[in-house]
Coordinates of C-alpha atoms and ligand atoms in Angstrom, one line a residue:
X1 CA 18.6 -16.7 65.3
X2 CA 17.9 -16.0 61.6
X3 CA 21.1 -15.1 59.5
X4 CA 21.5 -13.6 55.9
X5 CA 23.3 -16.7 54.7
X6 CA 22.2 -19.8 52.5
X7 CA 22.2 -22.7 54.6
X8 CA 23.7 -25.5 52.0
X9 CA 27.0 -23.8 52.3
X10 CA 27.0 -25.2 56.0
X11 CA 27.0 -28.6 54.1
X12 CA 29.9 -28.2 52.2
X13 CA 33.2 -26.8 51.9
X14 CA 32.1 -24.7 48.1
X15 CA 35.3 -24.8 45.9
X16 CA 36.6 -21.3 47.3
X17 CA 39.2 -18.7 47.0
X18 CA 42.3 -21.1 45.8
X19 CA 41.1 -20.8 42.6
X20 CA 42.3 -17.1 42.2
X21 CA 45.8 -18.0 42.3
X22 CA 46.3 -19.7 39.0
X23 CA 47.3 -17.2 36.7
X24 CA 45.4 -17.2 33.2
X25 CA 46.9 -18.7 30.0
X26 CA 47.3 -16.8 27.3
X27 CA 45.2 -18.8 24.6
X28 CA 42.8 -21.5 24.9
X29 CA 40.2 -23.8 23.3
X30 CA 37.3 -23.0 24.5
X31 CA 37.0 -20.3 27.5
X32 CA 33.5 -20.9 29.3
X33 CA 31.6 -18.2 31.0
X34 CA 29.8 -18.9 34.3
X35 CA 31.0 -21.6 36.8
X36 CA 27.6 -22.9 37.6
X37 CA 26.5 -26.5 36.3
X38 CA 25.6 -25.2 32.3
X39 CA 29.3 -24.0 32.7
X40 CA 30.9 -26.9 34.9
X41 CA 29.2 -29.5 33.0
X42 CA 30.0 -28.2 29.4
X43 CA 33.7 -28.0 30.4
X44 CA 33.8 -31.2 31.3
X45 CA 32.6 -32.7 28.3
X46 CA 34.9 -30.6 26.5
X47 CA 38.1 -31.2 28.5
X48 CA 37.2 -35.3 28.3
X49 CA 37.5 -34.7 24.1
X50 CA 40.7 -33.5 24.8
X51 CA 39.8 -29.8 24.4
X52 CA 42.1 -26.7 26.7
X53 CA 39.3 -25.6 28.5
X54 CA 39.1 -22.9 31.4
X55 CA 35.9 -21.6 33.4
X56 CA 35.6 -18.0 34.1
X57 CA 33.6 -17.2 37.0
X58 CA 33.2 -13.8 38.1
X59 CA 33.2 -14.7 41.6
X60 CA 33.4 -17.9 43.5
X61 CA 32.4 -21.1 41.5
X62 CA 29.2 -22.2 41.8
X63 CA 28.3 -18.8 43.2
X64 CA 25.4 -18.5 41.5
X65 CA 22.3 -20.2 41.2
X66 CA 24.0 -23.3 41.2
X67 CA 24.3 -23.2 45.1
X68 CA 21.4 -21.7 46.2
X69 CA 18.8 -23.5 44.7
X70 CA 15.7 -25.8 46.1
X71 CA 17.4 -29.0 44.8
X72 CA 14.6 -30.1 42.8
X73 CA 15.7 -32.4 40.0
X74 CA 12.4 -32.3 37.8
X75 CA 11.1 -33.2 34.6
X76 CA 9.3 -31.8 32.1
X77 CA 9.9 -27.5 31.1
X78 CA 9.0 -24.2 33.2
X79 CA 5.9 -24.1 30.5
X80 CA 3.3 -26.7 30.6
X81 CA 3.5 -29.4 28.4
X82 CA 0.2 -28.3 26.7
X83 CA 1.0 -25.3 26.0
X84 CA 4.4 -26.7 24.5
X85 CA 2.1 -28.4 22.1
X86 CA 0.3 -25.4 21.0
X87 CA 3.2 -23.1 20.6
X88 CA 5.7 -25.9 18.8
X89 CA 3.4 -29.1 17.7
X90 CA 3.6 -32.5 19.0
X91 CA 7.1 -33.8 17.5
X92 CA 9.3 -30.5 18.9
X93 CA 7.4 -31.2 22.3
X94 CA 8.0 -34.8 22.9
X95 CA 12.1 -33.9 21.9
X96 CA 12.0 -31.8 24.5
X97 CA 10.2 -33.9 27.3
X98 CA 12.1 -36.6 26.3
X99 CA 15.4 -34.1 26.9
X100 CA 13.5 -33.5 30.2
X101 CA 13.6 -36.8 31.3
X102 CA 16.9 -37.6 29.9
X103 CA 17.8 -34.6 32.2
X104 CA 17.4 -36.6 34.9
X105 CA 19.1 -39.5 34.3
X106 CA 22.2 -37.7 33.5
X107 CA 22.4 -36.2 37.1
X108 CA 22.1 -39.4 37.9
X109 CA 24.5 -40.5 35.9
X110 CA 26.8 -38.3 36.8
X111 CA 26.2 -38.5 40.9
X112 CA 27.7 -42.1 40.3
X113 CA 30.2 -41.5 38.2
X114 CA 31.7 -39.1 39.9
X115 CA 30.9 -40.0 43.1
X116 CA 29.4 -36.9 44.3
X117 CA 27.8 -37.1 47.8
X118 CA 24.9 -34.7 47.5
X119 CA 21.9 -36.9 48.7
X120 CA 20.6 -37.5 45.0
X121 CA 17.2 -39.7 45.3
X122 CA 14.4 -40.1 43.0
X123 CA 11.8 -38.8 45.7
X124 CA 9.7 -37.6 42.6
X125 CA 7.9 -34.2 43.0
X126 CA 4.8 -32.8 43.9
X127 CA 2.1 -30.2 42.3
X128 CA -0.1 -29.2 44.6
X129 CA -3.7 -27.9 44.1
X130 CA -4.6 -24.7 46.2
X131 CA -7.9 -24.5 44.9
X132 CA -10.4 -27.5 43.9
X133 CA -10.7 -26.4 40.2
X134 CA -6.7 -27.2 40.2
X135 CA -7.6 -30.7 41.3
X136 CA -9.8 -31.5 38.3
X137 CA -7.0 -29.8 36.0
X138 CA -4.7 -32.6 37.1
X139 CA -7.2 -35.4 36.5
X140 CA -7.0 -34.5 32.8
X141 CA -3.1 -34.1 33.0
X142 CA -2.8 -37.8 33.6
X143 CA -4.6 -38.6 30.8
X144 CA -3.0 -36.6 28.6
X145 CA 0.6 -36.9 29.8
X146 CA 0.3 -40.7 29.1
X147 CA -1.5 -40.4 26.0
X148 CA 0.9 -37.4 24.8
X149 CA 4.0 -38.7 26.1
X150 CA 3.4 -42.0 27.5
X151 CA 4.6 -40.8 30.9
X152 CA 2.7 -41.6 34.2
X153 CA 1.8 -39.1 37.0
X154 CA -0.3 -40.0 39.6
X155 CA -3.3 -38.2 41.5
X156 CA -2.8 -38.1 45.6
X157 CA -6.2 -37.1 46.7
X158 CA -6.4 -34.7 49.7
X159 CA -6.6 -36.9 52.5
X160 CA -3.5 -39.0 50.9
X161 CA -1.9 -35.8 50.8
X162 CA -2.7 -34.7 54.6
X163 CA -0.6 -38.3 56.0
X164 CA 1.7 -37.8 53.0
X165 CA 3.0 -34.1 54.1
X166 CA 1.0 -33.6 56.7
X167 CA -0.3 -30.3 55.4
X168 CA -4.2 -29.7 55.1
X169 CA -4.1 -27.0 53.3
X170 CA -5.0 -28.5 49.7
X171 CA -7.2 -29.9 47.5
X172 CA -4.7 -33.1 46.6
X173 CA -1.6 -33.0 44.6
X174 CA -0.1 -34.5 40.8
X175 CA 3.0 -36.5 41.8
X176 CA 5.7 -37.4 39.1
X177 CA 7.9 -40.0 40.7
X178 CA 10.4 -39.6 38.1
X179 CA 12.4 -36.2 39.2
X180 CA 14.9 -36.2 42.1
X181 CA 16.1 -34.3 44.6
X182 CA 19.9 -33.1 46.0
X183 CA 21.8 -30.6 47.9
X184 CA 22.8 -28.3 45.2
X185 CA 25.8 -27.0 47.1
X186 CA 27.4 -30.7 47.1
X187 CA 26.2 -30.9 43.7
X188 CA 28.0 -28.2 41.9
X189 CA 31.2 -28.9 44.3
X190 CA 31.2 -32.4 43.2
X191 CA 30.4 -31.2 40.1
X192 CA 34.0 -28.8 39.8
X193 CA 35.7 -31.2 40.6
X194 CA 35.0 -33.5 38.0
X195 CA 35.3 -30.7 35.6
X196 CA 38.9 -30.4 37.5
X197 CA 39.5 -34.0 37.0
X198 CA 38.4 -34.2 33.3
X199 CA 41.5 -31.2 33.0
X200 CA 39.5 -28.1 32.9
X201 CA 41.0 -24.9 34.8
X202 CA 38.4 -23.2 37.0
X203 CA 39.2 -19.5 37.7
X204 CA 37.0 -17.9 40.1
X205 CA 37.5 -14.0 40.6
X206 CA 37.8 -13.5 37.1
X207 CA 34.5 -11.8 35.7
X208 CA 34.4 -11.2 32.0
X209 CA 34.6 -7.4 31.5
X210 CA 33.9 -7.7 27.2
X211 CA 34.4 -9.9 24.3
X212 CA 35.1 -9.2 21.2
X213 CA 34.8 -11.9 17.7
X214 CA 38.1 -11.0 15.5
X215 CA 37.9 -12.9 12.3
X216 CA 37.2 -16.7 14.0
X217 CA 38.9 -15.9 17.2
X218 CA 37.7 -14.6 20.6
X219 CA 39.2 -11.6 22.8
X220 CA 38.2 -11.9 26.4
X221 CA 39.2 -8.7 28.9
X222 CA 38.6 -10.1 32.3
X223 CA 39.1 -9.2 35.6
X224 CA 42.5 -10.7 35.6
X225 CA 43.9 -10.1 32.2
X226 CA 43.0 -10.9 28.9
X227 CA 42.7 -14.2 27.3
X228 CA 42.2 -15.7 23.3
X229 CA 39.5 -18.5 22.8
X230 CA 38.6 -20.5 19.6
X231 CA 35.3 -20.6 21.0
X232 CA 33.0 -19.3 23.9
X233 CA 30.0 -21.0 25.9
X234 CA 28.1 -18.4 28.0
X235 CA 26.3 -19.9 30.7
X236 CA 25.7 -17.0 33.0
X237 CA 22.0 -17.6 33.6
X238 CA 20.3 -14.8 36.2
X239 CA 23.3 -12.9 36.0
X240 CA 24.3 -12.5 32.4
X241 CA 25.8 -8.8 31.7
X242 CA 27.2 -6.2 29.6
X243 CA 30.4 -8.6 28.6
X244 CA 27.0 -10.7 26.3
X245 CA 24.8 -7.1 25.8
X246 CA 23.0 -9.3 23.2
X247 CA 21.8 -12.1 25.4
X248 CA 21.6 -10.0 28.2
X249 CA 18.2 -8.1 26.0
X250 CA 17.0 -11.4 26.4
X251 CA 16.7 -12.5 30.1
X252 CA 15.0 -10.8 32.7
X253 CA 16.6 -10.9 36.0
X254 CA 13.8 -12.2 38.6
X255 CA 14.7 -12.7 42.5
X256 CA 13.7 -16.2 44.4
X257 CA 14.3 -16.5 48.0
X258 CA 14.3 -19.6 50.2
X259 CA 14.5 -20.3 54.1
X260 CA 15.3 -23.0 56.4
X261 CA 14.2 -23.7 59.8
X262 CA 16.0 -24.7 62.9
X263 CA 16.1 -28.6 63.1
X264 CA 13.1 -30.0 63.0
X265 CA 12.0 -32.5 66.2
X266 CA 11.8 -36.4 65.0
X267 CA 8.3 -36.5 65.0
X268 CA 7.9 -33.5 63.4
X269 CA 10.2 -34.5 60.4
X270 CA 8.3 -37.4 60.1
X271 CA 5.2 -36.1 60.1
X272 CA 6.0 -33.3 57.2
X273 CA 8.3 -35.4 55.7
X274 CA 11.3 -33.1 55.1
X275 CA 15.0 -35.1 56.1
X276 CA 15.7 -32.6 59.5
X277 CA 14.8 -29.4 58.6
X278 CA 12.0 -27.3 56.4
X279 CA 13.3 -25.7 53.4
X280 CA 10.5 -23.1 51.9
X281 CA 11.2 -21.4 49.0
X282 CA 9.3 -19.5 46.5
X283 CA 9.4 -15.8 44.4
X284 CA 8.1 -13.7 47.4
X285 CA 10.1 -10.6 45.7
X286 CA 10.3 -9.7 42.2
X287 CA 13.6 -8.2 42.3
X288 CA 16.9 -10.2 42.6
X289 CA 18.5 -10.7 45.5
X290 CA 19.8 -7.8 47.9
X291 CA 19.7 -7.5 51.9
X292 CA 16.3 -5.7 51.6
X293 CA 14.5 -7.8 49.6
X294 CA 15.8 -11.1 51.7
X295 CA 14.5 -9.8 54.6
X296 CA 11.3 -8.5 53.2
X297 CA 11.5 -12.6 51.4
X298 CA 11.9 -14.0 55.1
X299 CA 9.0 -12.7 56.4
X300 CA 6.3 -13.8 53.8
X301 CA 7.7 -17.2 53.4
X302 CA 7.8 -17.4 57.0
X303 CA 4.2 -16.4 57.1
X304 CA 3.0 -18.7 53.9
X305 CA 5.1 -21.8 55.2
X306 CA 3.1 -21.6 58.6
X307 CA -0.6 -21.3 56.4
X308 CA 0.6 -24.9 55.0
X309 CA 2.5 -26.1 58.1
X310 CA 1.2 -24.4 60.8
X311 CA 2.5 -27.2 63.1
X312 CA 6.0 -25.0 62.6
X313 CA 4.3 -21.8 64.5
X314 CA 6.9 -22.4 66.9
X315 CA 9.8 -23.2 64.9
X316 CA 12.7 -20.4 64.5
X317 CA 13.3 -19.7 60.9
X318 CA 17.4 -19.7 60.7
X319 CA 18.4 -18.7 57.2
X320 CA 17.3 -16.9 54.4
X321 CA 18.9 -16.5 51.2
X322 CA 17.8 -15.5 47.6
X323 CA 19.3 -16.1 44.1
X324 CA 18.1 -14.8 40.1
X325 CA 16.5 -16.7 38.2
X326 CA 16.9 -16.1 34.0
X327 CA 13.5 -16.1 32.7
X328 CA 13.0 -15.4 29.1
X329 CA 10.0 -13.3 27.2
X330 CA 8.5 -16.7 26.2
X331 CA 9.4 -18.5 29.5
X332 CA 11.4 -21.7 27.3
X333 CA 15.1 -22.4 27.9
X334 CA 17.2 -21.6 24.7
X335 CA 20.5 -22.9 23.4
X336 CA 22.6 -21.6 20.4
X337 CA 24.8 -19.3 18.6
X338 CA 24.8 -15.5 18.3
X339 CA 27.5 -14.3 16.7
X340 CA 29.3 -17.3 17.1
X341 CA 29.1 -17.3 20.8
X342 CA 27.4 -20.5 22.4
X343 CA 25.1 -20.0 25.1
X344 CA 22.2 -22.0 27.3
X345 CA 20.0 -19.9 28.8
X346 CA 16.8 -18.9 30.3
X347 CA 15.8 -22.1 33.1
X348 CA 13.4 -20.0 34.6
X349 CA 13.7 -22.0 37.9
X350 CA 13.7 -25.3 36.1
X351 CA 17.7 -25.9 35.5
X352 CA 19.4 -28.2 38.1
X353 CA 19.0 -31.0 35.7
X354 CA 17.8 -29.0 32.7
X355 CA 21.4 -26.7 32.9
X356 CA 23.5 -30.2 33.6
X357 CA 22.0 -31.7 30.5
X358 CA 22.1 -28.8 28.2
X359 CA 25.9 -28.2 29.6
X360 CA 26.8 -31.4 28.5
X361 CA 24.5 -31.7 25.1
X362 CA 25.5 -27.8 24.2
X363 CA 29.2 -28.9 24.8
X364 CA 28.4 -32.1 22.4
X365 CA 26.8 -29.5 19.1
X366 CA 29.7 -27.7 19.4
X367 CA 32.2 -30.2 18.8
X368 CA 30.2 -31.8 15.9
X369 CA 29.3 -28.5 14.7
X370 CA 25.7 -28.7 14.5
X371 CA 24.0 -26.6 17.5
X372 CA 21.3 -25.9 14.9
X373 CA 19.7 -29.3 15.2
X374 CA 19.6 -29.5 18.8
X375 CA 15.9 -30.0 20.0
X376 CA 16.0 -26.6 22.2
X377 CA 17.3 -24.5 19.3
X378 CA 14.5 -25.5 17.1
X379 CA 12.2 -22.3 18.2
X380 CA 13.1 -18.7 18.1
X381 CA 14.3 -17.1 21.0
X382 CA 12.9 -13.6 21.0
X383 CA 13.2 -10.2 22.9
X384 CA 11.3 -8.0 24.2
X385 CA 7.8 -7.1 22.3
X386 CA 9.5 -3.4 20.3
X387 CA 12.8 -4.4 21.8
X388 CA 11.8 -2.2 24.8
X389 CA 14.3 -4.0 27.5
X390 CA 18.0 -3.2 27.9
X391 CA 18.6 -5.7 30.4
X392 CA 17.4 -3.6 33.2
X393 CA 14.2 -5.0 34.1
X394 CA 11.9 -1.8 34.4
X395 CA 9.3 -3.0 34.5
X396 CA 9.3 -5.9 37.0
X397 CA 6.6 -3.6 39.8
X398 CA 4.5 -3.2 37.3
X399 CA 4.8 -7.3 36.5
X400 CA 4.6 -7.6 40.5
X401 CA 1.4 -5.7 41.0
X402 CA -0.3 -7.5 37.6
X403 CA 0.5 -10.8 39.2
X404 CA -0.4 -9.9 42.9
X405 CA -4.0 -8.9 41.2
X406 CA -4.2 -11.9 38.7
X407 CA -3.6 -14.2 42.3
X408 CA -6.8 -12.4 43.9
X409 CA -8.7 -12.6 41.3
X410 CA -8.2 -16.2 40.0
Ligands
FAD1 C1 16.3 -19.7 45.0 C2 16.4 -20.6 43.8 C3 15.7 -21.8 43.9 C4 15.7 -22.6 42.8 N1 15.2 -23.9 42.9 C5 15.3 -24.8 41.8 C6 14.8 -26.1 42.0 O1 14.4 -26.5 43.0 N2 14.9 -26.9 40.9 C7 15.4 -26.5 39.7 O2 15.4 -27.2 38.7 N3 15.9 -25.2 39.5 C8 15.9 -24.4 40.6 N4 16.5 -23.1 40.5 C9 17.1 -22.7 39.2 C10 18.5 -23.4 39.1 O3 19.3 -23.1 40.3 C11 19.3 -22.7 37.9 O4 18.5 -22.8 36.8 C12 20.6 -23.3 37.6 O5 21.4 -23.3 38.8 C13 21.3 -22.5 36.5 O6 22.7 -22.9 36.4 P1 23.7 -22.0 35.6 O7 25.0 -22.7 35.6 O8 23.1 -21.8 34.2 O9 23.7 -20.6 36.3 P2 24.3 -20.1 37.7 O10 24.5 -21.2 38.6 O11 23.4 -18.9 38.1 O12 25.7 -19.6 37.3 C14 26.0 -18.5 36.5 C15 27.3 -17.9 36.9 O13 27.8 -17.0 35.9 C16 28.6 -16.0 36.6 N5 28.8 -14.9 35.7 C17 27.8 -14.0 35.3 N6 28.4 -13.0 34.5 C18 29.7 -13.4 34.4 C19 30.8 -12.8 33.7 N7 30.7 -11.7 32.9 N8 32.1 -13.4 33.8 C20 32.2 -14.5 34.5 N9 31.2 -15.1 35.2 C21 30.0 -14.5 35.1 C22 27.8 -15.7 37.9 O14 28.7 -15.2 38.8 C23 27.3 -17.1 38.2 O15 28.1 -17.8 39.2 C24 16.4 -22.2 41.6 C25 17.1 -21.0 41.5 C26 17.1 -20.2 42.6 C27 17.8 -18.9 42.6

């Protein structure tokens, strides 16, 4: 039977409701917004140097994105490498798909050295080609990602493809064997408690309400009292709010929805090489998640998962869930300070080792005071075109339709 729930929480007991109990302190080093890995991993880097350090999630931690995610562990940006190039020149481009890759070695990294069971493995990832013209596109992406960034991708023709995933459905595939994969649920639970163990304080239930600079101090007003901090990190993603209005102007909110089938027969599994069951996710509806557009999510991904697969015609579809993603106007992830406030944002679907790495890296600027010369604050990170975006994203069935035609006309 198909539930409203997201199925990686089965997997897991998610670091829950205990949290509440611990009352707030009064004053702290740094007070971290957003218990998802940007938060979880910045705290702990800034609790090992010895810094007070609490989380503030406004509901459970690792609520958010964190534990709803695909589990793909990828290199490279949301935004093609080329086009990296053109927009920011060669040197700011192989910075940041050197970060890329550095990504996800420190999930790695960290898996080990924390022990955290969440079936990390470098399976690599997949591009596939839905039409043949995609195909030749890739043929020149070998070429230049090793002559740009010395970095190898392979071509898998179609018929590779078809005994590889046992889909027929397209024209071949661009394979990096370099990204990873992981249950992001046991992720960011190993991932707390590591933060725990470094000597950060996790309080879940305690949403930032607003917060205010005073001279070079902090005011937070949360849900459960109010709280001083030397310094702030905001890493709120999708889900950034009034408490950050400024940052806030700068992410749009976008939903992306996933489903998992019943198990999946032996053969089957082997055959479309998922581990027991299929997990198919994609942007099906522009808005973020609510019971509408989950349902209205179940059915189209149930219906495009059976065009690629349609050896799961049979196969009951058991969860759906959604989560936001935190795209920006110029689709790049941005790190930095407004008003001295920290913050890495804007992963645009691309942040399970992006928002570990920048957690950590962010955490690092600020103690050696230089955020400025991080690789990902070396480009502006603009609003909207005539500021016309207050955080509610007005116009997203207007961006719907464009894209819906753009698809059938392409
Ligand atoms: C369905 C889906 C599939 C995805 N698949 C992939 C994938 O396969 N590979 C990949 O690389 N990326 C993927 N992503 C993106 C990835 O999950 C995110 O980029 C990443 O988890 C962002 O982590 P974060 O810690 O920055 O944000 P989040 O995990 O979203 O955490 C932000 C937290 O901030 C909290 N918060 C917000 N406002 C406040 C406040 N005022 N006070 C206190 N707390 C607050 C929220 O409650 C939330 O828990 C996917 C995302 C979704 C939704």
């Amino acid at each position: 039977m198909l539930t409203q729930s997201n199925y990686w929480h089965t997997t897991t007991h998610m670091p829950g409701e205990e949290n509440t109990i611990t009352p707030l302190p009064e004053k702290v080093d740094v007070a971290v917004i957003g218990g998802g890995y940007t938060g979880l991993s910045a705290a702990r880097t800034l609790a090992k140097s010895g810094a007070k350090v609490v989380v503030l999630e406004a509901e459970t931690i690792g609520w958010g994105a964190s534990s709803r995610n695909g589990g793909m562990t990828l290199t490279g940006l949301k935004v093609s490498m080329q086009t990296v190039i053109k927009k920011y020149g060669r040197d700011i481009a192989r910075r940041l798909f050197q970060c890329s890759l550095d990504s996800v070695d420190m999930v790695e990294q960290i898996v080990q050295e924390e022990n955290i069971d969440c079936g990390f493995a470098r399976y690599g990832h997949l591009l596939t080609a839905s039409k043949p013209d995609h195909y030749d596109g890739f043929k020149n992406e070998v070429d230049f990602m090793a002559k740009e960034f010395n970095h190898a991708v392979r071509l898998v023709t179609q018929n590779e493809l078809r005994s590889e995933i046992g889909s027929n459905v397209y024209y071949g595939a661009l394979v990096d064997e370099v990204s990873g994969g992981l249950n992001p649920a046991q992720y960011v639970t190993g991932l707390a408690h590591a933060a725990e163990k470094a000597g950060v304080v996790l309080h879940a239930r305690a949403r930032v309400n607003s917060l205010e600079r005073r001279g070079t101090r902090f005011f937070l007003q949360t849900e459960r009292g109010p709280l001083t901090a030397e310094s702030v990190l905001v890493g709120t993603s999708g889900y950034t709010g009034n408490a950050t209005k400024r940052l806030q102007r700068k992410i749009i909110p976008i939903g992306s929805f996933i489903i998992a089938t019943e198990r999946l027969s032996e053969e089957l599994a082997y055959e479309l090489s998922p581990r027991n069951r299929m997990i198919f996710g994609g942007r099906a509806a522009f808005f973020p998640e609510n019971k509408n557009t989950i349902a209205r999510s179940a059915e189209i991904l149930r219906r495009e998962m059976i065009e690629v697969y349609p050896q799961l015609k049979n196969v009951q579809v058991e969860y759906v869930w959604g989560g936001t993603l935190d795209f920006t106007f110029d689709m790049m992830t941005h790190v930095g300070e407004s008003d001295g406030v920290y913050y890495s944002l804007g992963y645009a679907g691309h942040g399970v080792a992006m928002a570990t790495y920048l957690g950590k890296t962010v955490a690092e600027a600020m103690l050696a005071g230089n955020i400025k010369e991080h690789p990902f604050a070396s480009f502006d990170f603009p609003g909207a075109p005539l500021g016309l975006y207050n955080g509610f994203p007005w116009f997203l069935p207007f961006a719907g339709a464009w894209h819906k035609f753009l698809d059938w006309i392409e």
